[in-house]
mmCIF file of C-alpha atoms in Angstrom:
data_model
loop_
_atom_site.group_PDB
_atom_site.id
_atom_site.type_symbol
_atom_site.label_atom_id
_atom_site.label_comp_id
_atom_site.label_asym_id
_atom_site.label_seq_id
_atom_site.Cartn_x
_atom_site.Cartn_y
_atom_site.Cartn_z
ATOM 1 C CA MET A 1 129.369 115.531 90.661
ATOM 2 C CA LEU A 2 129.022 111.791 90.295
ATOM 3 C CA LEU A 3 125.256 111.742 90.143
ATOM 4 C CA ILE A 4 125.050 114.222 87.249
ATOM 5 C CA SER A 5 126.016 111.645 84.615
ATOM 6 C CA GLY A 6 123.164 110.242 82.499
ATOM 7 C CA GLY A 7 119.626 111.400 81.911
ATOM 8 C CA ARG A 8 117.183 112.610 84.521
ATOM 9 C CA GLU A 9 115.523 109.220 84.905
ATOM 10 C CA LEU A 10 118.847 107.462 85.463
ATOM 11 C CA ARG A 11 119.944 110.074 88.000
ATOM 12 C CA ARG A 12 116.756 109.573 89.993
ATOM 13 C CA LEU A 13 117.106 105.794 89.887
ATOM 14 C CA THR A 14 120.757 105.983 90.947
ATOM 15 C CA ALA A 15 119.969 108.338 93.828
ATOM 16 C CA ARG A 16 117.202 106.053 95.111
ATOM 17 C CA LEU A 17 119.409 102.961 94.928
ATOM 18 C CA CYS A 18 122.282 104.801 96.647
ATOM 19 C CA LEU A 19 120.076 105.571 99.648
ATOM 20 C CA ILE A 20 118.628 102.050 99.665
ATOM 21 C CA GLU A 21 122.116 100.504 99.704
ATOM 22 C CA LEU A 22 123.369 102.929 102.332
ATOM 23 C CA VAL A 23 120.570 102.018 104.748
ATOM 24 C CA ALA A 24 120.411 98.311 103.903
ATOM 25 C CA TRP A 25 124.135 97.705 104.373
ATOM 26 C CA GLY A 26 124.205 99.850 107.500
ATOM 27 C CA VAL A 27 121.291 98.094 109.224
ATOM 28 C CA LEU A 28 121.561 94.511 107.991
ATOM 29 C CA TYR A 29 125.334 94.087 107.784
ATOM 30 C CA TYR A 30 127.246 96.492 110.008
ATOM 31 C CA SER A 31 125.036 96.637 113.097
ATOM 32 C CA PHE A 32 125.994 93.096 114.104
ATOM 33 C CA ALA A 33 129.596 94.028 114.957
ATOM 34 C CA VAL A 34 128.434 97.031 116.979
ATOM 35 C CA TYR A 35 126.069 95.081 119.249
ATOM 36 C CA LEU A 36 128.020 91.826 119.532
ATOM 37 C CA ALA A 37 129.761 92.647 122.813
ATOM 38 C CA ALA A 38 126.541 93.854 124.462
ATOM 39 C CA MET A 39 124.710 90.714 123.349
ATOM 40 C CA GLN A 40 127.456 88.500 124.744
ATOM 41 C CA ASP A 41 127.321 90.295 128.105
ATOM 42 C CA GLU A 42 123.552 89.923 128.413
ATOM 43 C CA LEU A 43 122.846 86.548 126.836
ATOM 44 C CA GLY A 44 126.058 84.666 127.580
ATOM 45 C CA TRP A 45 125.897 82.446 124.515
ATOM 46 C CA SER A 46 128.993 81.143 122.768
ATOM 47 C CA SER A 47 130.716 83.223 120.105
ATOM 48 C CA ALA A 48 129.888 80.475 117.590
ATOM 49 C CA THR A 49 126.161 80.922 118.273
ATOM 50 C CA PHE A 50 126.267 84.659 117.676
ATOM 51 C CA ALA A 51 128.439 84.315 114.571
ATOM 52 C CA GLY A 52 126.209 81.480 113.372
ATOM 53 C CA GLY A 53 123.265 83.835 113.045
ATOM 54 C CA PHE A 54 125.212 86.227 110.835
ATOM 55 C CA SER A 55 126.578 83.352 108.740
ATOM 56 C CA LEU A 56 123.075 81.930 108.394
ATOM 57 C CA ALA A 57 121.849 85.228 106.954
ATOM 58 C CA LEU A 58 124.674 85.262 104.400
ATOM 59 C CA LEU A 59 123.858 81.679 103.426
ATOM 60 C CA VAL A 60 120.157 82.482 102.998
ATOM 61 C CA ALA A 61 121.039 85.506 100.856
ATOM 62 C CA GLY A 62 123.298 83.378 98.664
ATOM 63 C CA LEU A 63 120.739 80.610 98.237
ATOM 64 C CA ALA A 64 118.019 83.134 97.390
ATOM 65 C CA ALA A 65 120.147 85.023 94.852
ATOM 66 C CA PRO A 66 119.083 83.007 91.756
ATOM 67 C CA ILE A 67 115.404 83.385 92.702
ATOM 68 C CA VAL A 68 115.905 87.110 93.195
ATOM 69 C CA GLY A 69 117.634 87.406 89.828
ATOM 70 C CA ARG A 70 114.861 85.604 87.949
ATOM 71 C CA TRP A 71 112.240 87.775 89.638
ATOM 72 C CA ILE A 72 113.968 90.996 88.578
ATOM 73 C CA ASP A 73 114.374 89.708 85.018
ATOM 74 C CA ARG A 74 110.609 89.184 84.815
ATOM 75 C CA HIS A 75 109.095 91.803 87.109
ATOM 76 C CA GLY A 76 111.670 94.488 87.915
ATOM 77 C CA GLY A 77 113.029 95.478 91.318
ATOM 78 C CA ARG A 78 110.195 97.505 92.838
ATOM 79 C CA ARG A 79 108.161 94.848 94.664
ATOM 80 C CA LEU A 80 111.239 92.777 95.444
ATOM 81 C CA MET A 81 113.009 95.615 97.235
ATOM 82 C CA VAL A 82 109.852 96.535 99.129
ATOM 83 C CA ALA A 83 109.605 92.918 100.276
ATOM 84 C CA GLY A 84 113.316 92.940 101.147
ATOM 85 C CA ALA A 85 112.913 96.060 103.271
ATOM 86 C CA LEU A 86 109.979 94.546 105.148
ATOM 87 C CA ALA A 87 111.710 91.175 105.648
ATOM 88 C CA GLY A 88 114.913 92.839 106.812
ATOM 89 C CA GLY A 89 113.097 95.208 109.169
ATOM 90 C CA VAL A 90 111.023 92.414 110.707
ATOM 91 C CA GLY A 91 114.151 90.256 110.994
ATOM 92 C CA VAL A 92 116.023 92.959 112.901
ATOM 93 C CA ALA A 93 112.984 93.437 115.165
ATOM 94 C CA VAL A 94 112.877 89.684 115.886
ATOM 95 C CA TRP A 95 116.621 89.784 116.597
ATOM 96 C CA SER A 96 116.012 92.585 119.100
ATOM 97 C CA ILE A 97 113.590 90.477 121.181
ATOM 98 C CA ALA A 98 115.602 87.232 121.042
ATOM 99 C CA HIS A 99 116.144 85.513 124.386
ATOM 100 C CA SER A 100 116.836 82.061 122.946
ATOM 101 C CA PRO A 101 118.907 80.799 120.001
ATOM 102 C CA PRO A 102 115.878 79.610 117.951
ATOM 103 C CA VAL A 103 114.333 83.095 117.978
ATOM 104 C CA TYR A 104 117.741 84.619 117.268
ATOM 105 C CA PHE A 105 118.260 82.369 114.242
ATOM 106 C CA ALA A 106 114.712 83.004 113.009
ATOM 107 C CA GLY A 107 115.494 86.711 112.963
ATOM 108 C CA TRP A 108 118.658 86.137 110.961
ATOM 109 C CA ILE A 109 116.831 83.985 108.410
ATOM 110 C CA LEU A 110 114.529 86.947 107.762
ATOM 111 C CA ILE A 111 117.534 89.268 107.660
ATOM 112 C CA GLY A 112 119.099 87.003 105.026
ATOM 113 C CA ALA A 113 115.934 87.343 102.957
ATOM 114 C CA GLY A 114 116.180 91.103 103.412
ATOM 115 C CA MET A 115 119.805 91.047 102.254
ATOM 116 C CA ALA A 116 118.843 89.089 99.158
ATOM 117 C CA GLY A 117 116.156 91.638 98.300
ATOM 118 C CA THR A 118 118.047 94.869 98.995
ATOM 119 C CA LEU A 119 121.828 94.563 98.704
ATOM 120 C CA TYR A 120 124.036 95.013 95.636
ATOM 121 C CA THR A 121 122.843 92.126 93.431
ATOM 122 C CA PRO A 122 119.217 93.328 93.047
ATOM 123 C CA ALA A 123 120.376 96.948 92.835
ATOM 124 C CA PHE A 124 122.769 96.188 89.975
ATOM 125 C CA ALA A 125 120.159 94.076 88.203
ATOM 126 C CA THR A 126 117.648 96.913 88.463
ATOM 127 C CA ILE A 127 120.127 99.348 86.891
ATOM 128 C CA VAL A 128 121.065 97.000 84.075
ATOM 129 C CA ARG A 129 117.437 96.113 83.393
ATOM 130 C CA SER A 130 116.322 99.710 82.933
ATOM 131 C CA HIS A 131 119.523 101.434 81.682
ATOM 132 C CA PRO A 132 121.872 98.787 80.241
ATOM 133 C CA GLY A 133 123.829 101.198 78.064
ATOM 134 C CA GLU A 134 124.661 103.528 80.972
ATOM 135 C CA SER A 135 125.013 101.033 83.779
ATOM 136 C CA ARG A 136 128.751 101.274 84.479
ATOM 137 C CA HIS A 137 128.712 104.776 85.931
ATOM 138 C CA ALA A 138 125.523 104.166 87.904
ATOM 139 C CA ILE A 139 126.930 100.974 89.439
ATOM 140 C CA LEU A 140 130.067 102.897 90.405
ATOM 141 C CA VAL A 141 128.052 105.573 92.202
ATOM 142 C CA VAL A 142 125.933 103.017 94.064
ATOM 143 C CA THR A 143 129.005 101.130 95.298
ATOM 144 C CA LEU A 144 130.753 104.335 96.364
ATOM 145 C CA ILE A 145 127.785 105.451 98.441
ATOM 146 C CA GLY A 146 127.276 101.932 99.776
ATOM 147 C CA ALA A 147 130.890 101.962 101.000
ATOM 148 C CA LEU A 148 129.942 104.801 103.357
ATOM 149 C CA ALA A 149 127.416 102.637 105.217
ATOM 150 C CA SER A 150 129.866 101.577 107.913
ATOM 151 C CA THR A 151 131.094 105.158 108.347
ATOM 152 C CA LEU A 152 127.550 106.413 108.974
ATOM 153 C CA PHE A 153 125.729 103.530 110.615
ATOM 154 C CA MET A 154 128.324 102.068 112.967
ATOM 155 C CA PRO A 155 128.552 105.306 114.994
ATOM 156 C CA LEU A 156 124.770 105.682 114.739
ATOM 157 C CA ALA A 157 124.172 102.152 116.014
ATOM 158 C CA SER A 158 126.695 102.689 118.780
ATOM 159 C CA GLY A 159 124.980 105.894 119.929
ATOM 160 C CA LEU A 160 121.576 104.227 119.881
ATOM 161 C CA GLY A 161 122.963 101.329 121.886
ATOM 162 C CA GLU A 162 124.393 103.642 124.527
ATOM 163 C CA SER A 163 121.120 105.506 124.974
ATOM 164 C CA LEU A 164 118.552 102.734 124.405
ATOM 165 C CA GLY A 165 120.477 99.509 124.908
ATOM 166 C CA TRP A 166 121.210 97.078 122.105
ATOM 167 C CA ARG A 167 117.605 95.901 121.935
ATOM 168 C CA GLY A 168 116.235 99.435 121.684
ATOM 169 C CA GLY A 169 118.901 100.372 119.157
ATOM 170 C CA LEU A 170 117.931 97.454 116.934
ATOM 171 C CA LEU A 171 114.251 98.409 117.077
ATOM 172 C CA VAL A 172 115.088 101.931 115.926
ATOM 173 C CA LEU A 173 117.251 100.564 113.100
ATOM 174 C CA ALA A 174 114.449 98.192 112.072
ATOM 175 C CA ALA A 175 112.072 101.144 111.863
ATOM 176 C CA VAL A 176 114.625 103.123 109.834
ATOM 177 C CA MET A 177 115.000 100.185 107.454
ATOM 178 C CA VAL A 178 111.282 100.005 106.711
ATOM 179 C CA ALA A 179 110.535 103.732 106.803
ATOM 180 C CA VAL A 180 113.385 104.779 104.497
ATOM 181 C CA ILE A 181 113.734 101.927 102.015
ATOM 182 C CA THR A 182 110.032 101.176 101.421
ATOM 183 C CA PRO A 183 109.091 104.551 99.865
ATOM 184 C CA LEU A 184 112.358 104.641 97.930
ATOM 185 C CA ALA A 185 111.707 101.179 96.508
ATOM 186 C CA LEU A 186 108.138 102.094 95.595
ATOM 187 C CA GLY A 187 109.591 104.837 93.395
ATOM 188 C CA LEU A 188 111.673 102.400 91.331
ATOM 189 C CA PRO A 189 110.619 101.776 87.711
ATOM 190 C CA ALA A 190 107.369 99.842 87.415
ATOM 191 C CA PRO A 191 107.398 96.557 85.479
ATOM 192 C CA ALA A 192 105.576 98.141 82.541
ATOM 193 C CA ALA A 193 108.375 100.683 82.178
ATOM 194 C CA ASP A 194 110.954 97.918 81.892
ATOM 195 C CA LYS A 195 109.399 95.876 79.086
ATOM 196 C CA ALA A 196 112.318 96.727 76.861
ATOM 197 C CA VAL A 197 114.142 93.755 78.309
ATOM 198 C CA ASN A 198 113.810 90.480 76.507
ATOM 199 C CA THR A 199 113.540 87.660 79.018
ATOM 200 C CA ALA A 200 114.104 84.897 76.518
ATOM 201 C CA ALA A 201 116.872 82.391 77.131
ATOM 202 C CA PRO A 202 120.256 84.023 76.384
ATOM 203 C CA GLY A 203 121.640 82.722 73.135
ATOM 204 C CA PRO A 204 122.310 79.193 71.874
ATOM 205 C CA SER A 205 121.595 76.550 74.482
ATOM 206 C CA GLY A 206 125.064 75.014 74.336
ATOM 207 C CA GLU A 207 127.220 78.134 74.045
ATOM 208 C CA VAL A 208 126.111 80.252 76.970
ATOM 209 C CA PRO A 209 126.022 77.501 79.631
ATOM 210 C CA GLY A 210 129.610 76.566 78.718
ATOM 211 C CA ARG A 211 130.750 80.180 78.954
ATOM 212 C CA PHE A 212 128.805 80.622 82.167
ATOM 213 C CA ARG A 213 130.453 77.576 83.743
ATOM 214 C CA LEU A 214 133.864 78.924 82.779
ATOM 215 C CA LEU A 215 133.102 82.333 84.274
ATOM 216 C CA ALA A 216 131.611 80.796 87.433
ATOM 217 C CA SER A 217 134.610 78.504 87.904
ATOM 218 C CA SER A 218 137.026 81.400 87.446
ATOM 219 C CA LEU A 219 135.212 83.600 89.949
ATOM 220 C CA MET A 220 134.857 80.774 92.450
ATOM 221 C CA ILE A 221 138.635 80.254 92.393
ATOM 222 C CA ALA A 222 139.234 83.993 92.738
ATOM 223 C CA ASP A 223 136.727 84.429 95.570
ATOM 224 C CA ALA A 224 138.030 81.443 97.514
ATOM 225 C CA ALA A 225 141.519 82.960 97.383
ATOM 226 C CA GLY A 226 140.234 86.482 98.070
ATOM 227 C CA VAL A 227 138.256 85.616 101.178
ATOM 228 C CA ALA A 228 141.208 83.618 102.531
ATOM 229 C CA VAL A 229 143.412 86.686 102.068
ATOM 230 C CA GLN A 230 140.919 88.857 103.954
ATOM 231 C CA ALA A 231 140.521 86.356 106.773
ATOM 232 C CA TYR A 232 144.250 85.804 107.336
ATOM 233 C CA LEU A 233 145.674 89.181 106.316
ATOM 234 C CA VAL A 234 146.451 90.461 109.806
ATOM 235 C CA LEU A 235 147.968 87.146 110.884
ATOM 236 C CA PHE A 236 150.116 87.067 107.750
ATOM 237 C CA LEU A 237 151.469 90.544 108.467
ATOM 238 C CA VAL A 238 152.231 89.536 112.043
ATOM 239 C CA GLU A 239 154.033 86.445 110.744
ATOM 240 C CA ARG A 240 156.122 88.730 108.521
ATOM 241 C CA GLY A 241 157.385 90.516 111.645
ATOM 242 C CA LEU A 242 154.960 93.413 112.210
ATOM 243 C CA PRO A 243 153.494 94.112 115.665
ATOM 244 C CA LEU A 244 149.808 93.249 115.974
ATOM 245 C CA ALA A 245 148.690 96.878 116.319
ATOM 246 C CA ALA A 246 150.670 97.909 113.242
ATOM 247 C CA ALA A 247 149.379 94.934 111.253
ATOM 248 C CA ALA A 248 145.772 95.761 112.101
ATOM 249 C CA GLY A 249 146.285 99.429 111.234
ATOM 250 C CA ILE A 250 147.886 98.607 107.890
ATOM 251 C CA ALA A 251 145.133 96.105 107.083
ATOM 252 C CA GLY A 252 142.590 98.871 107.674
ATOM 253 C CA LEU A 253 144.053 100.837 104.749
ATOM 254 C CA ALA A 254 142.318 98.419 102.378
ATOM 255 C CA GLY A 255 138.983 100.202 102.906
ATOM 256 C CA ALA A 256 140.210 103.519 101.543
ATOM 257 C CA ALA A 257 142.008 101.754 98.708
ATOM 258 C CA LYS A 258 138.746 100.100 97.639
ATOM 259 C CA ILE A 259 137.241 103.509 96.887
ATOM 260 C CA ALA A 260 140.319 104.449 94.862
ATOM 261 C CA GLY A 261 140.051 101.214 92.910
ATOM 262 C CA ARG A 262 136.407 101.860 92.078
ATOM 263 C CA LEU A 263 137.174 105.381 90.896
ATOM 264 C CA ALA A 264 140.025 104.090 88.732
ATOM 265 C CA THR A 265 137.657 101.545 87.200
ATOM 266 C CA ALA A 266 135.237 104.332 86.286
ATOM 267 C CA ALA A 267 138.040 106.263 84.608
ATOM 268 C CA GLY A 268 138.615 103.296 82.309
ATOM 269 C CA HIS A 269 135.004 103.038 81.205
ATOM 270 C CA ARG A 270 135.945 102.532 77.534
ATOM 271 C CA ILE A 271 138.028 99.436 78.301
ATOM 272 C CA SER A 272 136.418 96.007 78.343
ATOM 273 C CA ALA A 273 135.316 95.063 81.853
ATOM 274 C CA LEU A 274 136.485 91.512 81.205
ATOM 275 C CA ALA A 275 139.989 92.730 80.357
ATOM 276 C CA VAL A 276 140.102 94.923 83.469
ATOM 277 C CA MET A 277 138.857 92.002 85.580
ATOM 278 C CA ARG A 278 141.716 89.807 84.355
ATOM 279 C CA LEU A 279 144.196 92.617 84.993
ATOM 280 C CA SER A 280 142.891 93.142 88.534
ATOM 281 C CA LEU A 281 143.348 89.453 89.347
ATOM 282 C CA LEU A 282 146.925 89.489 88.044
ATOM 283 C CA LEU A 283 147.712 92.661 90.006
ATOM 284 C CA THR A 284 146.316 91.120 93.191
ATOM 285 C CA ALA A 285 148.494 88.056 92.647
ATOM 286 C CA ALA A 286 151.560 90.250 92.136
ATOM 287 C CA VAL A 287 151.077 92.372 95.254
ATOM 288 C CA LEU A 288 150.474 89.277 97.403
ATOM 289 C CA LEU A 289 154.068 88.262 96.766
ATOM 290 C CA LEU A 290 155.609 91.601 97.773
ATOM 291 C CA PRO A 291 156.061 90.837 101.506
ATOM 292 C CA LEU A 292 157.548 87.453 100.592
ATOM 293 C CA LEU A 293 160.134 89.120 98.364
ATOM 294 C CA GLN A 294 160.836 92.157 100.541
ATOM 295 C CA ALA A 295 160.365 92.293 104.305
ATOM 296 C CA GLY A 296 159.291 95.501 106.007
ATOM 297 C CA THR A 297 156.451 97.920 106.492
ATOM 298 C CA ALA A 298 156.629 99.464 103.012
ATOM 299 C CA ALA A 299 156.016 96.130 101.274
ATOM 300 C CA ALA A 300 153.142 95.343 103.645
ATOM 301 C CA ILE A 301 151.485 98.703 102.968
ATOM 302 C CA ALA A 302 151.923 98.301 99.212
ATOM 303 C CA MET A 303 150.359 94.843 99.361
ATOM 304 C CA VAL A 304 147.349 95.995 101.376
ATOM 305 C CA LEU A 305 146.745 99.014 99.145
ATOM 306 C CA GLY A 306 146.970 96.822 96.070
ATOM 307 C CA ILE A 307 144.587 94.247 97.532
ATOM 308 C CA GLY A 308 142.095 96.944 98.505
ATOM 309 C CA ALA A 309 142.179 98.721 95.142
ATOM 310 C CA THR A 310 141.776 95.581 93.056
ATOM 311 C CA THR A 311 139.095 94.129 95.328
ATOM 312 C CA GLY A 312 137.134 97.372 95.197
ATOM 313 C CA ALA A 313 137.392 97.433 91.423
ATOM 314 C CA ARG A 314 136.021 93.899 91.140
ATOM 315 C CA THR A 315 132.861 94.891 93.015
ATOM 316 C CA ILE A 316 131.969 97.041 90.014
ATOM 317 C CA LEU A 317 133.483 94.785 87.379
ATOM 318 C CA ARG A 318 131.569 91.634 88.300
ATOM 319 C CA PRO A 319 128.116 92.780 87.078
ATOM 320 C CA LEU A 320 129.688 94.491 84.089
ATOM 321 C CA VAL A 321 131.452 91.296 83.050
ATOM 322 C CA VAL A 322 128.119 89.451 83.178
ATOM 323 C CA LEU A 323 126.605 92.180 81.014
ATOM 324 C CA GLU A 324 129.466 91.987 78.510
ATOM 325 C CA LEU A 325 129.364 88.217 78.223
ATOM 326 C CA PHE A 326 125.629 87.572 78.156
ATOM 327 C CA GLY A 327 123.961 90.904 77.404
ATOM 328 C CA ARG A 328 120.854 92.181 79.141
ATOM 329 C CA ARG A 329 118.743 89.076 78.780
ATOM 330 C CA ASP A 330 118.510 87.113 82.026
ATOM 331 C CA PHE A 331 121.126 89.361 83.642
ATOM 332 C CA GLY A 332 119.479 88.968 87.046
ATOM 333 C CA ARG A 333 119.362 85.180 86.849
ATOM 334 C CA SER A 334 122.999 84.947 85.730
ATOM 335 C CA SER A 335 124.149 87.309 88.492
ATOM 336 C CA GLY A 336 122.139 85.394 91.079
ATOM 337 C CA LEU A 337 123.591 82.050 90.062
ATOM 338 C CA LEU A 338 127.094 83.510 90.220
ATOM 339 C CA GLN A 339 126.412 84.865 93.689
ATOM 340 C CA LEU A 340 125.213 81.447 94.820
ATOM 341 C CA CYS A 341 128.333 79.725 93.460
ATOM 342 C CA THR A 342 130.744 82.225 94.948
ATOM 343 C CA ALA A 343 128.927 82.316 98.306
ATOM 344 C CA LEU A 344 129.613 78.614 98.742
ATOM 345 C CA THR A 345 133.284 79.017 97.869
ATOM 346 C CA LYS A 346 133.662 82.010 100.157
ATOM 347 C CA ALA A 347 132.432 79.862 103.026
ATOM 348 C CA ALA A 348 134.979 77.163 102.209
ATOM 349 C CA GLY A 349 137.947 79.454 101.438
ATOM 350 C CA PRO A 350 139.191 80.222 104.978
ATOM 351 C CA ILE A 351 138.842 76.579 106.042
ATOM 352 C CA ALA A 352 140.739 75.309 103.010
ATOM 353 C CA PHE A 353 143.499 77.863 103.517
ATOM 354 C CA GLY A 354 143.797 76.876 107.167
ATOM 355 C CA LEU A 355 144.465 73.291 106.080
ATOM 356 C CA LEU A 356 147.007 74.466 103.506
ATOM 357 C CA LEU A 357 148.685 76.622 106.121
ATOM 358 C CA THR A 358 149.107 73.641 108.430
ATOM 359 C CA ALA A 359 150.499 71.479 105.643
ATOM 360 C CA LEU A 360 152.704 73.967 103.765
ATOM 361 C CA GLY A 361 153.507 76.889 106.058
ATOM 362 C CA TRP A 362 152.925 80.582 105.461
ATOM 363 C CA SER A 363 155.202 81.228 102.482
ATOM 364 C CA TRP A 364 154.029 78.353 100.301
ATOM 365 C CA ALA A 365 150.361 78.689 101.286
ATOM 366 C CA TRP A 366 150.372 82.449 100.606
ATOM 367 C CA SER A 367 152.142 81.893 97.287
ATOM 368 C CA LEU A 368 149.491 79.348 96.360
ATOM 369 C CA LEU A 369 146.804 82.026 96.806
ATOM 370 C CA ALA A 370 148.633 84.173 94.255
ATOM 371 C CA LEU A 371 148.848 81.179 91.908
ATOM 372 C CA LEU A 372 145.081 80.602 92.215
ATOM 373 C CA LEU A 373 144.406 84.208 91.206
ATOM 374 C CA VAL A 374 146.663 83.808 88.170
ATOM 375 C CA ALA A 375 144.788 80.614 87.267
ATOM 376 C CA SER A 376 141.485 82.480 87.545
ATOM 377 C CA ALA A 377 142.705 85.220 85.207
ATOM 378 C CA ALA A 378 144.053 82.633 82.766
ATOM 379 C CA ALA A 379 140.727 80.795 82.703
ATOM 380 C CA MET A 380 138.928 84.033 81.838
ATOM 381 C CA HIS A 381 141.204 84.447 78.827
ATOM 382 C CA GLY A 382 138.985 81.984 76.980
ATOM 383 C CA LEU A 383 135.893 84.173 77.402
ATOM 384 C CA ARG A 384 134.745 86.606 74.738
ATOM 385 C CA PRO A 385 132.114 89.362 75.063
ATOM 386 C CA THR A 386 128.701 88.852 73.518
ATOM 387 C CA PRO A 387 128.100 90.468 70.111
ATOM 388 C CA GLU A 388 125.353 92.567 71.736
ATOM 389 C CA PRO A 389 126.859 96.067 72.254
ATOM 390 C CA MET A 390 127.382 97.040 75.839
ATOM 391 C CA LEU A 391 127.075 100.767 75.246
ATOM 392 C CA GLU A 392 124.016 101.675 73.186
ATOM 393 C CA PRO A 393 122.704 105.076 72.149
ATOM 394 C CA ARG A 394 120.493 106.494 74.857
ATOM 395 C CA GLY A 395 116.953 105.336 74.334
ATOM 396 C CA ALA A 396 117.886 102.763 71.688
ATOM 397 C CA LEU A 397 116.493 99.262 71.843
ATOM 398 C CA ALA A 398 118.172 96.122 70.625
ATOM 399 C CA PRO A 399 116.342 94.020 68.030
ATOM 400 C CA GLY A 400 113.607 91.947 69.611
ATOM 401 C CA ASP A 401 113.360 94.121 72.719
ATOM 402 C CA LEU A 402 109.787 95.251 72.025
ATOM 403 C CA SER A 403 107.968 92.333 73.598
ATOM 404 C CA PRO A 404 104.146 92.293 73.486
#
């Protein structure tokens, strides 16, 4: 079983974070799509207003990511995740009583704070902070369980909506958020147990910022292209001659492929995460070109499966690359800054691609996305892992880790 790997303490931590991610993603992220139609029927606002609340939460989470990372570096994840559960639960409750856009947006601001305090970034930072030498497998397990959030919570939210209405359903989900995540978060390692982490500035002042800028630039390019692919995937398949229903069905295969990609990444645990990251970007670029080179359903399916597998792998690889490049010190801050940078590019990606599509047409614009992914992989070629070993003997501490 997946959760058996590692010592008893790591297994307990992983199990707690799995449940936290399952509930947090289910309540804060996936419930919106379930209740959107009911909200539109009752409130009659524009689609932009409803979508604006969700986008606002994502923006708040991105802006808060560096603050969250610094907090975990210094204090651990316990109090942060408790605060995230409370903020998210209160935000969902405010959303449930919204009768005007200002109240609606206020709820989503709180939900964004809850996302920042409970979703993958703080979970990964908590794992790396307490078990840096065994983090890869634990991160894999957390992402696999987190991927089941839509499978569990979308039907649950739908059933609650049918029996209690969308407002009642949200109140129940808010209660679940607080009641489940709060005790789980309180059981996370206390700050005193995590003192093995040195929070000093990571390495020479000139070297790390330059490497960080290179990594951030590479990931920003990759994420801008990746989010454009996700946003326009169905339309691209339709443009290549597939019926809309078939295109949507094929696009849905990406979800299952993500799990396969994450499992494949775990199987290659002895290979550098940075090398696998570069390979995943090149593979994504290659499969994007398949429907341009060969028309038909088979090429479309192969492309979608390839996109899903490589995208799923990069969910795990991203924190591991940060760990390889910069070590444990300030892992949370580095991850948070990366999340902030990529959140801004993700927001701009679909708009930029829409402009390219108008100017160049589908074939050239889609090919340019593949070229951007190749450029991202090429830029990462100049990065080298930190001398600090990624995999350490269990219980071993790096020099300087015993801070007073």
